[in-house]
Coordinates of C-alpha atoms and ligand atoms in Angstrom, one line a residue:
Chain A
M351 CA -66.5 47.0 -54.4
S352 CA -64.2 49.6 -53.0
S353 CA -65.7 51.5 -50.1
K354 CA -65.0 54.9 -48.6
N355 CA -64.0 53.4 -45.1
A356 CA -62.0 50.5 -46.4
L357 CA -58.7 50.2 -44.6
I358 CA -57.5 47.2 -46.6
E359 CA -58.3 46.5 -50.3
V360 CA -57.0 43.3 -51.9
R361 CA -57.6 42.7 -55.6
N362 CA -56.8 39.5 -57.4
L363 CA -53.8 38.7 -55.1
R364 CA -51.5 35.9 -56.3
R365 CA -48.4 34.6 -54.7
S366 CA -46.4 31.6 -55.8
F367 CA -43.1 30.2 -54.4
D368 CA -40.3 28.2 -55.9
Y369 CA -40.7 29.9 -59.4
G370 CA -44.3 28.9 -59.7
A371 CA -44.2 25.3 -58.5
V372 CA -46.2 26.2 -55.4
Q373 CA -49.1 28.5 -55.8
A374 CA -50.0 29.6 -52.3
L375 CA -52.5 32.3 -53.2
R376 CA -54.5 32.1 -56.6
G377 CA -56.4 35.3 -57.0
I378 CA -57.9 36.6 -53.7
S379 CA -60.0 39.7 -53.5
F380 CA -61.7 41.3 -50.5
T381 CA -61.9 44.5 -48.5
V382 CA -61.9 45.2 -44.7
E383 CA -63.5 48.3 -43.3
Q384 CA -61.8 50.4 -40.7
G385 CA -62.8 49.0 -37.2
E386 CA -63.7 45.5 -38.5
F387 CA -62.8 42.3 -36.7
V388 CA -62.2 39.6 -39.3
S389 CA -61.2 36.0 -39.0
I390 CA -59.6 33.8 -41.6
M391 CA -60.1 30.1 -41.5
G392 CA -58.9 27.3 -43.7
P393 CA -57.1 24.0 -43.8
S394 CA -53.2 23.8 -43.2
G395 CA -51.3 24.9 -46.3
S396 CA -54.2 26.8 -47.7
G397 CA -52.2 30.1 -47.7
K398 CA -53.4 32.0 -44.6
T399 CA -49.9 32.8 -43.3
T400 CA -48.8 33.8 -46.7
L401 CA -51.7 36.2 -47.0
L402 CA -51.1 37.7 -43.5
N403 CA -47.4 38.2 -44.3
I404 CA -48.4 40.2 -47.4
L405 CA -50.8 42.3 -45.4
G406 CA -48.2 43.0 -42.8
A407 CA -45.6 44.1 -45.4
L408 CA -43.3 41.1 -44.6
D409 CA -43.6 40.0 -48.2
S410 CA -43.8 42.2 -51.2
E411 CA -43.3 39.6 -54.1
F412 CA -46.9 39.1 -55.0
E413 CA -49.1 39.9 -58.0
G414 CA -52.1 41.9 -57.9
A415 CA -53.0 44.9 -55.8
V416 CA -53.0 45.3 -52.1
T417 CA -53.7 48.7 -50.5
I418 CA -53.6 49.4 -46.8
D419 CA -54.4 52.7 -45.4
S420 CA -54.1 54.2 -48.8
V421 CA -50.6 52.9 -49.3
E422 CA -49.9 50.5 -52.2
M423 CA -48.1 47.6 -50.7
R424 CA -46.2 46.2 -53.7
H425 CA -43.6 48.9 -54.0
L426 CA -43.3 50.0 -50.4
A427 CA -40.0 51.9 -50.0
E428 CA -39.5 51.3 -46.4
P429 CA -41.7 48.3 -45.2
E430 CA -40.1 48.4 -41.7
R431 CA -41.3 52.0 -41.3
F432 CA -44.8 51.1 -42.4
R433 CA -44.9 48.0 -40.1
S434 CA -43.7 50.2 -37.3
R435 CA -46.4 52.7 -37.7
T436 CA -49.4 50.8 -39.0
I437 CA -49.2 47.1 -38.2
G438 CA -49.2 45.2 -34.9
F439 CA -48.2 41.4 -35.2
V440 CA -49.2 38.6 -33.0
F441 CA -47.8 35.1 -33.8
Q442 CA -48.8 31.6 -33.0
S443 CA -45.5 30.9 -31.2
F444 CA -45.3 34.3 -29.4
H445 CA -41.9 35.2 -30.8
L446 CA -40.9 37.1 -27.6
L447 CA -37.2 37.8 -27.0
P448 CA -36.2 35.3 -24.4
A449 CA -33.5 37.4 -22.6
L450 CA -35.8 40.4 -22.0
T451 CA -38.5 40.8 -19.3
A452 CA -42.2 41.2 -20.3
L453 CA -41.9 45.0 -19.8
E454 CA -38.7 45.2 -22.0
N455 CA -40.3 43.0 -24.7
V456 CA -43.3 45.4 -24.9
Q457 CA -40.8 48.3 -25.2
M458 CA -39.0 46.9 -28.1
P459 CA -41.0 48.4 -31.0
M460 CA -41.0 51.7 -29.3
F461 CA -37.4 52.3 -30.2
E462 CA -38.6 53.5 -33.5
R463 CA -40.5 56.3 -31.9
K464 CA -38.9 59.5 -30.4
W465 CA -40.0 58.6 -26.9
R466 CA -37.8 58.9 -23.9
A467 CA -37.0 55.8 -21.9
S468 CA -39.2 56.8 -19.2
E469 CA -42.1 57.3 -21.5
R470 CA -41.5 53.9 -23.1
R471 CA -41.6 52.3 -19.8
T472 CA -44.8 54.0 -18.7
R473 CA -46.6 53.1 -21.9
A474 CA -45.3 49.5 -21.7
A475 CA -46.5 49.1 -18.2
A476 CA -50.0 50.6 -19.1
L477 CA -50.2 48.1 -22.0
L478 CA -49.2 45.1 -19.8
G479 CA -51.8 46.3 -17.3
S480 CA -54.5 46.4 -20.0
V481 CA -53.9 42.7 -20.7
G482 CA -53.9 41.9 -17.0
L483 CA -50.3 41.3 -16.5
E484 CA -49.4 44.1 -14.1
H485 CA -47.8 41.6 -11.7
R486 CA -45.7 39.8 -14.3
M487 CA -43.9 42.8 -15.8
D488 CA -40.4 41.9 -14.6
H489 CA -40.7 38.1 -15.6
R490 CA -38.9 36.7 -18.5
P491 CA -41.0 34.6 -21.1
S492 CA -39.6 31.4 -19.7
K493 CA -41.3 32.1 -16.4
L494 CA -44.6 32.8 -18.0
S495 CA -47.4 30.5 -19.0
G496 CA -48.4 30.2 -22.6
G497 CA -51.4 32.4 -22.2
E498 CA -49.3 35.0 -20.4
R499 CA -46.7 35.0 -23.1
Q500 CA -49.4 35.6 -25.7
R501 CA -50.8 38.5 -23.7
V502 CA -47.2 40.0 -23.5
A503 CA -47.1 39.5 -27.3
I504 CA -50.5 41.3 -27.7
A505 CA -49.3 44.1 -25.6
R506 CA -46.2 44.5 -27.7
S507 CA -48.2 44.5 -30.9
L508 CA -50.0 47.6 -29.6
A509 CA -46.9 49.4 -28.5
N510 CA -46.7 51.9 -31.3
E511 CA -50.5 52.3 -31.5
P512 CA -51.0 50.5 -34.9
K513 CA -54.0 50.9 -37.1
L514 CA -54.2 47.1 -38.0
L515 CA -53.6 44.2 -35.8
L516 CA -52.7 40.9 -37.5
A517 CA -52.7 37.6 -35.5
D518 CA -51.7 34.4 -36.9
E519 CA -53.3 31.6 -35.0
P520 CA -52.8 33.4 -31.7
T521 CA -54.5 30.6 -29.7
G522 CA -53.0 27.7 -31.7
N523 CA -50.4 26.8 -29.0
L524 CA -52.8 27.4 -26.0
D525 CA -55.1 25.1 -24.1
S526 CA -58.8 26.1 -24.2
S527 CA -58.9 28.3 -21.0
D528 CA -55.9 30.2 -22.1
A529 CA -57.4 30.5 -25.6
L530 CA -60.6 31.9 -24.0
K531 CA -58.7 34.5 -22.1
I532 CA -56.8 35.6 -25.3
L533 CA -60.1 35.9 -27.1
E534 CA -61.5 38.1 -24.4
V535 CA -58.3 40.3 -24.6
L536 CA -58.7 40.6 -28.4
G537 CA -62.4 41.3 -28.1
A538 CA -61.7 44.1 -25.5
I539 CA -59.1 45.7 -27.6
H540 CA -61.3 45.7 -30.6
Q541 CA -64.1 47.3 -28.5
Q542 CA -62.0 49.8 -26.7
R543 CA -59.8 50.9 -29.6
N544 CA -62.1 50.4 -32.5
M545 CA -59.1 48.7 -34.1
T546 CA -59.1 46.9 -37.3
M547 CA -58.1 43.3 -36.6
I548 CA -57.5 40.2 -38.7
V549 CA -57.2 36.8 -36.9
V550 CA -56.0 33.6 -38.6
T551 CA -57.6 30.7 -36.6
H552 CA -58.6 27.1 -36.7
D553 CA -60.8 27.6 -33.6
C554 CA -64.5 28.1 -34.4
D555 CA -65.0 29.9 -31.0
V556 CA -62.4 32.5 -32.1
A557 CA -64.0 32.9 -35.5
A558 CA -67.5 33.1 -33.9
A559 CA -66.3 36.1 -31.9
T560 CA -65.4 38.1 -34.9
N561 CA -67.6 40.2 -37.3
R562 CA -67.0 38.2 -40.3
T563 CA -65.0 35.0 -41.4
L564 CA -63.2 34.6 -44.6
R565 CA -62.7 31.0 -45.6
V566 CA -59.6 30.1 -47.6
R567 CA -59.0 26.8 -49.5
D568 CA -56.1 26.2 -52.0
G569 CA -55.3 29.7 -52.1
Q570 CA -58.7 31.0 -52.9
L571 CA -61.7 32.5 -50.9
V572 CA -64.4 29.9 -50.7
E573 CA -67.3 32.0 -49.5
K574 CA -67.8 35.1 -47.4
Q575 CA -69.7 34.7 -44.2
I576 CA -70.8 37.2 -41.7
S577 CA -70.8 35.8 -38.2
N578 CA -73.0 37.1 -35.5
G579 CA -70.7 36.8 -32.7
A580 CA -69.4 39.6 -30.3
Chain B
M1299 CA -35.1 50.4 -21.0
S1300 CA -32.6 52.6 -22.9
F1301 CA -30.9 51.4 -26.2
F1302 CA -27.6 51.3 -24.3
Q1303 CA -29.1 49.0 -21.7
L1304 CA -30.2 46.7 -24.4
I1305 CA -26.7 46.6 -25.8
L1306 CA -25.3 45.8 -22.3
K1307 CA -27.9 43.1 -21.9
N1308 CA -27.0 41.5 -25.3
L1309 CA -23.4 41.5 -24.3
F1310 CA -24.0 40.1 -20.8
R1311 CA -26.1 37.2 -22.3
R1312 CA -22.9 35.7 -23.7
R1313 CA -20.8 36.7 -20.7
S1314 CA -17.9 34.3 -21.1
R1315 CA -17.5 34.9 -24.8
S1316 CA -17.7 38.7 -24.3
L1317 CA -15.0 38.5 -21.6
L1318 CA -12.8 36.4 -23.8
T1319 CA -13.0 38.8 -26.7
L1320 CA -12.5 41.7 -24.2
G1321 CA -9.4 39.9 -23.1
G1322 CA -8.2 39.5 -26.7
I1323 CA -8.7 43.2 -27.6
S1324 CA -7.2 44.4 -24.3
I1325 CA -3.9 42.2 -25.0
G1326 CA -3.7 43.7 -28.5
I1327 CA -4.1 47.2 -27.2
A1328 CA -1.7 46.6 -24.3
A1329 CA 0.9 45.4 -26.8
V1330 CA 0.5 48.6 -28.7
V1331 CA 0.7 50.8 -25.5
S1332 CA 3.7 48.9 -23.9
L1333 CA 5.9 48.6 -27.0
S1334 CA 5.1 52.1 -28.2
G1335 CA 5.8 53.4 -24.7
I1336 CA 9.1 51.6 -24.6
A1337 CA 10.2 52.7 -28.1
S1338 CA 9.3 56.3 -27.4
G1339 CA 11.0 56.1 -24.0
F1340 CA 14.1 54.9 -25.7
E1341 CA 13.9 57.8 -28.0
R1342 CA 13.3 60.3 -25.2
S1343 CA 16.0 58.9 -23.0
W1344 CA 18.7 59.6 -25.7
A1345 CA 17.3 63.0 -26.5
N1346 CA 17.7 63.6 -22.7
V1347 CA 21.3 62.5 -22.8
Y1348 CA 22.1 65.2 -25.3
K1349 CA 19.9 67.8 -23.5
A1350 CA 21.9 67.2 -20.4
R1351 CA 25.2 67.5 -22.2
G1352 CA 24.0 70.7 -23.9
T1353 CA 25.3 69.2 -27.2
D1354 CA 24.4 71.4 -30.2
L1355 CA 25.4 68.9 -33.0
V1356 CA 26.4 65.3 -33.0
V1357 CA 28.8 63.7 -35.6
T1358 CA 28.7 60.1 -36.3
K1359 CA 29.1 57.4 -39.1
S1360 CA 26.4 57.9 -41.7
V1361 CA 26.1 54.1 -42.4
T1362 CA 25.9 51.8 -39.6
R1363 CA 25.6 48.0 -39.7
S1364 CA 25.3 47.4 -36.0
T1365 CA 23.2 49.1 -33.3
M1366 CA 26.3 51.2 -32.3
P1367 CA 27.7 53.5 -34.9
G1368 CA 31.1 52.3 -36.4
P1369 CA 34.4 53.9 -35.4
F1370 CA 36.2 56.7 -37.2
P1371 CA 39.5 58.5 -36.5
F1372 CA 40.0 60.8 -33.5
A1373 CA 42.3 62.9 -35.7
L1374 CA 39.3 64.4 -37.5
K1375 CA 38.6 66.5 -34.4
A1376 CA 41.3 69.1 -35.2
E1377 CA 39.7 69.9 -38.5
L1378 CA 36.2 70.1 -37.0
Q1379 CA 37.4 72.4 -34.4
R1380 CA 38.5 74.8 -37.0
M1381 CA 35.1 75.2 -38.6
P1382 CA 33.0 78.4 -38.1
H1383 CA 30.9 78.7 -34.8
V1384 CA 32.5 75.6 -33.2
R1385 CA 33.3 76.3 -29.6
E1386 CA 34.2 72.8 -28.6
V1387 CA 34.4 69.3 -29.7
G1388 CA 34.3 66.3 -27.3
A1389 CA 35.0 62.7 -28.5
L1390 CA 33.4 59.5 -27.4
L1391 CA 33.7 55.8 -28.0
S1392 CA 30.7 53.8 -26.7
D1393 CA 29.6 50.3 -26.9
V1394 CA 27.3 47.8 -25.3
F1395 CA 28.7 44.9 -23.3
S1396 CA 27.2 42.2 -21.2
V1397 CA 28.7 43.0 -17.7
E1398 CA 28.4 40.1 -15.2
D1399 CA 24.8 39.3 -14.9
S1400 CA 23.5 42.2 -16.9
P1401 CA 23.2 41.5 -20.6
T1402 CA 23.2 45.0 -21.9
I1403 CA 25.4 47.6 -20.3
L1404 CA 26.3 50.9 -22.0
V1405 CA 30.1 51.6 -21.6
I1406 CA 31.3 55.0 -22.7
G1407 CA 34.9 56.4 -23.0
W1408 CA 34.8 60.1 -22.7
E1409 CA 37.6 62.3 -23.8
T1410 CA 39.1 64.0 -20.7
K1411 CA 39.3 67.7 -20.2
T1412 CA 36.2 68.3 -22.2
S1413 CA 32.6 69.5 -21.4
L1414 CA 31.5 65.9 -21.6
W1415 CA 32.1 65.7 -17.9
N1416 CA 30.3 68.9 -16.9
H1417 CA 26.7 67.7 -16.6
V1418 CA 27.6 64.7 -14.4
K1419 CA 28.2 64.9 -10.6
L1420 CA 30.5 62.8 -8.6
V1421 CA 28.5 61.2 -5.7
S1422 CA 31.6 59.6 -4.1
G1423 CA 35.2 58.7 -5.0
K1424 CA 37.0 60.4 -7.8
W1425 CA 36.9 60.4 -11.6
P1426 CA 39.1 58.0 -13.5
D1427 CA 41.9 59.8 -15.3
D1428 CA 44.1 58.9 -18.4
S1429 CA 47.0 57.7 -16.3
S1430 CA 45.2 54.9 -14.5
K1431 CA 44.0 52.5 -17.2
N1432 CA 42.0 50.2 -15.2
T1433 CA 39.6 52.4 -13.2
V1434 CA 36.0 53.2 -14.0
A1435 CA 33.2 55.4 -12.7
L1436 CA 29.7 53.9 -12.4
G1437 CA 26.4 55.7 -12.8
T1438 CA 24.3 55.6 -9.7
L1439 CA 21.7 53.2 -11.3
N1440 CA 24.5 51.1 -12.8
A1441 CA 26.0 50.7 -9.4
E1442 CA 22.7 49.7 -8.0
M1443 CA 22.0 47.2 -10.8
L1444 CA 25.5 45.6 -10.6
G1445 CA 25.5 45.9 -6.8
K1446 CA 28.9 47.6 -6.7
T1447 CA 30.5 50.3 -4.6
L1448 CA 33.9 52.1 -4.5
G1449 CA 36.8 49.8 -4.7
D1450 CA 34.9 46.8 -6.1
K1451 CA 36.1 45.0 -9.2
V1452 CA 34.1 45.0 -12.4
Q1453 CA 34.7 42.5 -15.2
I1454 CA 34.1 43.9 -18.7
E1455 CA 35.0 41.6 -21.4
S1456 CA 38.5 40.4 -20.8
G1457 CA 39.5 43.4 -18.6
E1458 CA 39.1 43.8 -14.9
Y1459 CA 38.4 47.3 -13.7
T1460 CA 38.3 49.0 -10.3
V1461 CA 35.4 51.2 -9.3
C1462 CA 37.0 54.6 -8.4
G1463 CA 33.9 56.8 -8.5
I1464 CA 30.2 56.9 -8.6
F1465 CA 28.3 59.6 -10.4
S1466 CA 24.9 60.9 -11.0
S1467 CA 23.5 62.1 -14.3
P1468 CA 20.3 63.9 -15.1
A1469 CA 19.9 61.4 -18.1
L1470 CA 18.7 57.9 -17.2
A1471 CA 20.8 56.3 -20.0
E1472 CA 24.0 57.7 -18.5
S1473 CA 22.9 56.8 -14.9
G1474 CA 22.8 53.1 -16.0
A1475 CA 26.1 53.4 -17.8
I1476 CA 29.9 52.8 -17.0
V1477 CA 32.2 55.7 -17.8
M1478 CA 35.9 55.5 -18.4
P1479 CA 38.5 57.8 -20.2
L1480 CA 38.6 57.6 -23.9
P1481 CA 42.0 55.8 -24.2
A1482 CA 41.0 53.1 -21.8
M1483 CA 37.9 52.4 -23.9
Q1484 CA 40.0 52.4 -27.1
S1485 CA 42.3 49.6 -25.7
L1486 CA 39.2 47.7 -24.3
T1487 CA 37.7 47.7 -27.7
N1488 CA 40.9 47.4 -29.7
K1489 CA 40.2 50.6 -31.5
E1490 CA 43.3 52.7 -30.8
G1491 CA 43.0 56.2 -32.1
M1492 CA 39.2 55.7 -33.0
V1493 CA 36.0 57.2 -31.7
N1494 CA 32.4 56.8 -32.7
F1495 CA 30.8 60.2 -31.8
F1496 CA 31.8 63.8 -31.6
D1497 CA 29.7 66.0 -29.5
I1498 CA 30.0 69.6 -30.7
W1499 CA 29.2 72.7 -28.7
L1500 CA 28.7 75.9 -30.6
E1501 CA 29.5 79.5 -29.8
P1502 CA 26.6 81.1 -27.8
N1503 CA 24.0 82.9 -30.0
T1504 CA 24.7 80.8 -33.1
S1505 CA 21.6 81.1 -35.2
V1506 CA 19.5 78.2 -36.2
G1507 CA 20.4 78.9 -39.9
D1508 CA 24.2 79.0 -39.2
T1509 CA 23.8 75.7 -37.2
E1510 CA 22.1 74.1 -40.2
K1511 CA 24.7 75.5 -42.6
L1512 CA 27.4 74.0 -40.4
R1513 CA 25.7 70.7 -40.2
V1514 CA 25.5 70.5 -44.0
S1515 CA 29.0 71.5 -44.5
I1516 CA 30.2 68.9 -42.0
K1517 CA 28.4 66.2 -44.0
A1518 CA 29.9 67.5 -47.2
K1519 CA 33.5 67.8 -45.8
F1520 CA 33.8 64.4 -44.1
E1521 CA 32.9 61.5 -46.3
G1522 CA 31.1 58.7 -44.5
L1523 CA 30.2 61.0 -41.5
T1524 CA 27.0 62.6 -40.8
A1525 CA 25.9 65.4 -38.4
F1526 CA 22.6 65.8 -36.8
N1527 CA 20.7 67.9 -34.2
P1528 CA 20.1 66.0 -31.0
G1529 CA 16.4 66.6 -31.4
S1530 CA 16.4 64.3 -34.5
V1531 CA 18.4 61.5 -32.7
A1532 CA 15.8 59.0 -33.7
E1533 CA 16.3 59.2 -37.4
N1534 CA 20.0 58.7 -36.9
N1535 CA 20.0 55.8 -34.6
I1536 CA 19.6 52.2 -36.1
A1537 CA 18.6 50.7 -32.7
M1538 CA 15.6 53.2 -32.5
Q1539 CA 14.6 52.5 -36.0
I1540 CA 14.6 48.8 -35.2
A1541 CA 12.7 49.4 -32.0
K1542 CA 10.1 51.3 -34.0
A1543 CA 9.8 48.8 -36.7
M1544 CA 9.4 46.1 -34.2
T1545 CA 6.8 47.9 -32.4
W1546 CA 4.9 48.6 -35.5
A1547 CA 5.1 44.9 -36.7
V1548 CA 4.1 43.4 -33.3
S1549 CA 1.3 45.9 -32.8
S1550 CA -0.2 45.3 -36.3
I1551 CA -0.4 41.5 -35.7
A1552 CA -1.9 42.1 -32.4
L1553 CA -4.5 44.3 -33.8
V1554 CA -5.3 42.1 -36.8
V1555 CA -5.8 39.2 -34.4
G1556 CA -8.0 41.5 -32.2
A1557 CA -10.2 42.7 -35.1
I1558 CA -10.7 39.0 -36.2
G1559 CA -11.5 38.1 -32.6
V1560 CA -14.2 40.9 -32.4
M1561 CA -15.6 40.0 -35.9
N1562 CA -15.8 36.3 -34.8
T1563 CA -17.6 37.0 -31.6
I1564 CA -20.1 39.5 -33.1
L1565 CA -20.7 37.2 -36.2
M1566 CA -21.4 34.2 -34.0
S1567 CA -23.9 36.2 -31.8
V1568 CA -25.5 37.5 -35.0
F1569 CA -26.0 34.0 -36.5
E1570 CA -27.3 32.8 -33.2
R1571 CA -29.8 35.6 -33.1
L1572 CA -31.1 35.5 -36.7
H1573 CA -34.5 34.5 -35.5
E1574 CA -34.6 37.4 -32.9
I1575 CA -33.4 39.8 -35.5
G1576 CA -36.2 38.6 -37.7
I1577 CA -38.7 39.2 -35.0
L1578 CA -37.3 42.8 -34.4
L1579 CA -37.8 43.5 -38.2
A1580 CA -41.3 42.1 -38.0
I1581 CA -42.3 44.4 -35.2
G1582 CA -41.0 47.4 -37.1
W1583 CA -37.3 47.8 -36.3
R1584 CA -35.6 49.6 -39.2
R1585 CA -32.7 47.7 -40.8
G1586 CA -30.5 50.7 -39.8
R1587 CA -31.4 50.1 -36.1
I1588 CA -30.4 46.4 -36.4
M1589 CA -27.1 47.7 -37.7
Q1590 CA -26.8 50.1 -34.9
M1591 CA -27.4 47.6 -32.3
I1592 CA -24.8 45.1 -33.7
L1593 CA -22.3 47.9 -34.3
A1594 CA -22.8 49.3 -30.8
E1595 CA -22.3 45.9 -29.3
S1596 CA -19.0 45.6 -31.2
L1597 CA -17.9 49.1 -30.3
L1598 CA -18.7 48.8 -26.7
L1599 CA -16.8 45.6 -26.4
S1600 CA -13.7 47.0 -28.1
L1601 CA -13.9 50.3 -26.2
V1602 CA -14.1 48.5 -22.8
G1603 CA -11.2 46.3 -24.1
G1604 CA -9.3 49.5 -25.2
F1605 CA -9.6 50.9 -21.6
A1606 CA -8.4 47.7 -20.0
G1607 CA -5.7 47.4 -22.6
C1608 CA -4.4 50.9 -21.8
G1609 CA -4.1 50.0 -18.1
L1610 CA -2.6 46.6 -18.9
G1611 CA -0.2 48.3 -21.4
A1612 CA 0.9 50.8 -18.8
V1613 CA 1.7 48.1 -16.3
A1614 CA 3.4 46.0 -18.9
A1615 CA 5.6 48.9 -19.9
R1616 CA 6.6 49.3 -16.3
L1617 CA 7.5 45.6 -16.1
L1618 CA 9.4 45.6 -19.4
Q1619 CA 11.4 48.6 -18.1
M1620 CA 12.5 46.6 -15.2
S1621 CA 13.7 43.7 -17.4
P1622 CA 17.5 43.2 -17.3
W1623 CA 17.6 44.1 -21.1
V1624 CA 16.0 47.4 -20.7
H1625 CA 16.7 48.4 -17.1
G1626 CA 18.6 51.5 -16.7
K1627 CA 18.5 52.6 -20.3
L1628 CA 15.1 54.2 -20.5
E1629 CA 11.8 55.2 -18.8
A1630 CA 8.7 54.1 -20.7
D1631 CA 6.7 56.9 -22.1
V1632 CA 3.2 56.1 -21.6
G1633 CA 1.4 59.5 -21.9
L1634 CA -2.0 60.7 -22.6
P1635 CA -1.4 61.1 -26.5
L1636 CA -0.4 57.4 -26.7
L1637 CA -3.3 56.3 -24.6
G1638 CA -5.6 58.4 -26.8
I1639 CA -4.3 56.8 -30.0
A1640 CA -4.7 53.4 -28.4
L1641 CA -8.4 54.1 -27.6
L1642 CA -8.9 55.3 -31.1
I1643 CA -7.4 52.1 -32.6
A1644 CA -9.7 50.1 -30.3
I1645 CA -12.7 52.0 -31.6
A1646 CA -11.4 51.2 -35.2
L1647 CA -11.2 47.6 -34.3
G1648 CA -14.7 47.6 -33.0
A1649 CA -16.0 49.3 -36.1
L1650 CA -14.1 47.0 -38.4
G1651 CA -15.1 43.9 -36.5
G1652 CA -18.7 44.9 -36.3
L1653 CA -19.4 46.2 -39.7
Y1654 CA -19.7 42.9 -41.5
P1655 CA -21.8 41.2 -38.9
A1656 CA -24.0 44.2 -38.8
W1657 CA -24.5 44.1 -42.5
I1658 CA -25.4 40.4 -42.3
G1659 CA -27.8 41.0 -39.6
S1660 CA -29.5 43.9 -41.3
R1661 CA -30.0 41.9 -44.5
M1662 CA -32.2 39.3 -42.8
S1663 CA -35.6 38.7 -44.3
P1664 CA -38.2 38.7 -41.4
A1665 CA -40.6 36.4 -43.2
T1666 CA -37.9 33.7 -43.6
A1667 CA -36.4 34.2 -40.1
L1668 CA -40.0 33.7 -38.6
R1669 CA -40.7 30.5 -40.5
Q1670 CA -37.8 28.8 -38.7
Ligands
LIG2020 N1 -41.3 30.9 -48.4 C1 -41.9 29.8 -48.9 N2 -41.2 29.1 -49.8 C2 -41.9 28.1 -50.4 N3 -43.1 27.6 -50.2 C3 -43.8 28.3 -49.3 C4 -43.2 29.4 -48.6 N4 -44.2 30.0 -47.8 C5 -45.3 29.2 -47.9 N5 -45.1 28.3 -48.8 C6 -46.1 27.2 -49.3 O1 -47.3 27.9 -49.5 C7 -48.4 27.2 -49.1 C8 -49.2 28.1 -48.1 O2 -48.5 28.2 -46.9 P1 -49.1 29.0 -45.7 O3 -47.9 29.0 -44.6 O4 -49.5 30.3 -46.1 O5 -50.2 28.0 -45.2 P2 -51.1 28.2 -43.9 O6 -52.5 28.3 -44.5 O7 -50.6 29.3 -43.1 O8 -51.0 26.8 -43.1 P3 -50.9 26.5 -41.7 O9 -52.4 26.4 -41.2 O10 -50.3 25.2 -41.6 O11 -50.2 27.6 -41.0 C9 -47.8 26.0 -48.4 O12 -47.9 25.0 -49.5 C10 -46.5 26.3 -48.1 O13 -45.6 25.2 -48.2
LIG2021 MG1 -49.9 29.5 -41.1

């Protein structure tokens, strides 16, 4: 089941909380190819965020094997360093820093790179332009609409040119027109950058836009399904 | 945006709290600067007195209970004078009195016909002499402080004196003092036949080694007396020892309070930002960078507070110097070395106050922070 082009390999992944009282993931296995756009769907509490946190090196206390970009995730010495180079995160509630402007927010991950301040600025401006926010660069999050905030967060997730973009319900806090715009932005990124992307969603339109949907229930994969969208 | 701009932004977000902390640090540093400036000014002003007089050795009581050394017999002078290399011995009796509105005025009785009178210059009038018991000369600064001129009366303890001369001295402490002949001072203080200092001038070209030998032999010969080089006046003056100890005590308290203030401010700001710190970790910030950010905030705060404290301390030292207790006795010594040390202390405060909050912040678990 392992393939030459697999960016992500997950084998028999288990994760429990509260000393085994809560079994969030009960043996999940799948692979994701380089350049694939995958969605994950499932009811609330089924373990989607838990899975995404493990893929994003935010959580290493799991059982089973998870390999991303040939790196074994369980005993990662410097998860921050791995996140900084390999992963871009997009969250349901945006998680922008409220005191910083859009442009500054996008620059934050870049402090881990040896880029000059002027280069950080130029790159951040280009990223904001690519998500259609060139006129909102000096606005703070509180002055932006939900859709705009999420586009800032997407631009930020691309700041260090990651290999893998992880989005946890990116449209969950948005109305349908904003959600559509986010979906377009994600689709464009996937096409232009040939980036591997995993999106957790409750939204069938979002799932339909991806190459493939993984369905999760009670911590297990129910079926695999290739969708025809995009 | 540079990292420094980010730090500034973080501090400006909590403007009033940052300002209050800054105020706390600057007051602590100002206390250090002003008190140390006064203490070292005190020391320097006495060193200047001996420098002006050209004194080579000073003899005084070795154990002293009050701020002025205790009395011993004038008669010892003859024996001192016979010791090797001694050119001249001048006897003094000094004490501090409250004179009219000034709480602490130095009054000195100088032995007449000695070199003690050489370095001072009469500005007007004449010197008091042994025959006229109730006349005194005022230093220029003293005359200004008391508001007296020639012919005015000065009340010192129970005695009333007439100002017969005004003199200037290159040493500030003498300029602020009242001088009278030794016998007059002895009767004012009821210490007939007693003195509390001998100033010794040595023959020209006496070597450092011979001076030291003489010093040691004076100590050995006269029980209860000590001899010291004017340069080490601070170690032999109890008032200076007290001043130094006070400076040290007040400064340490101010600094401990300052450090706790910094830590409190930074710790609060870290606890308020746990969620944001979690976000930064999630988007790839290393834990070391989180520490860097928090430490830099604390260092910047205390460094700015340090600079403000140096300015404030210099001004406070000037003001203290004008206070009636200190006026005319010293010039505050707020120099670059003191300011440098004060800034180093400020940096140490920032590091101490920031280290624990930085450690707390860097230990955050991003996944937990983001769930909230
Ligand atoms: N840190 C934790 N401590 C204890 N239990 C946890 C923790 N994280 C997740 N869980 C539990 O694990 C299960 C899966 O949670 P998870 O957040 O992964 O669900 P989800 O599929 O993302 O749900 P939602 O659609 O509501 O976001 C839930 O029962 C949740 O309560
Ligand atoms: Mg979730």
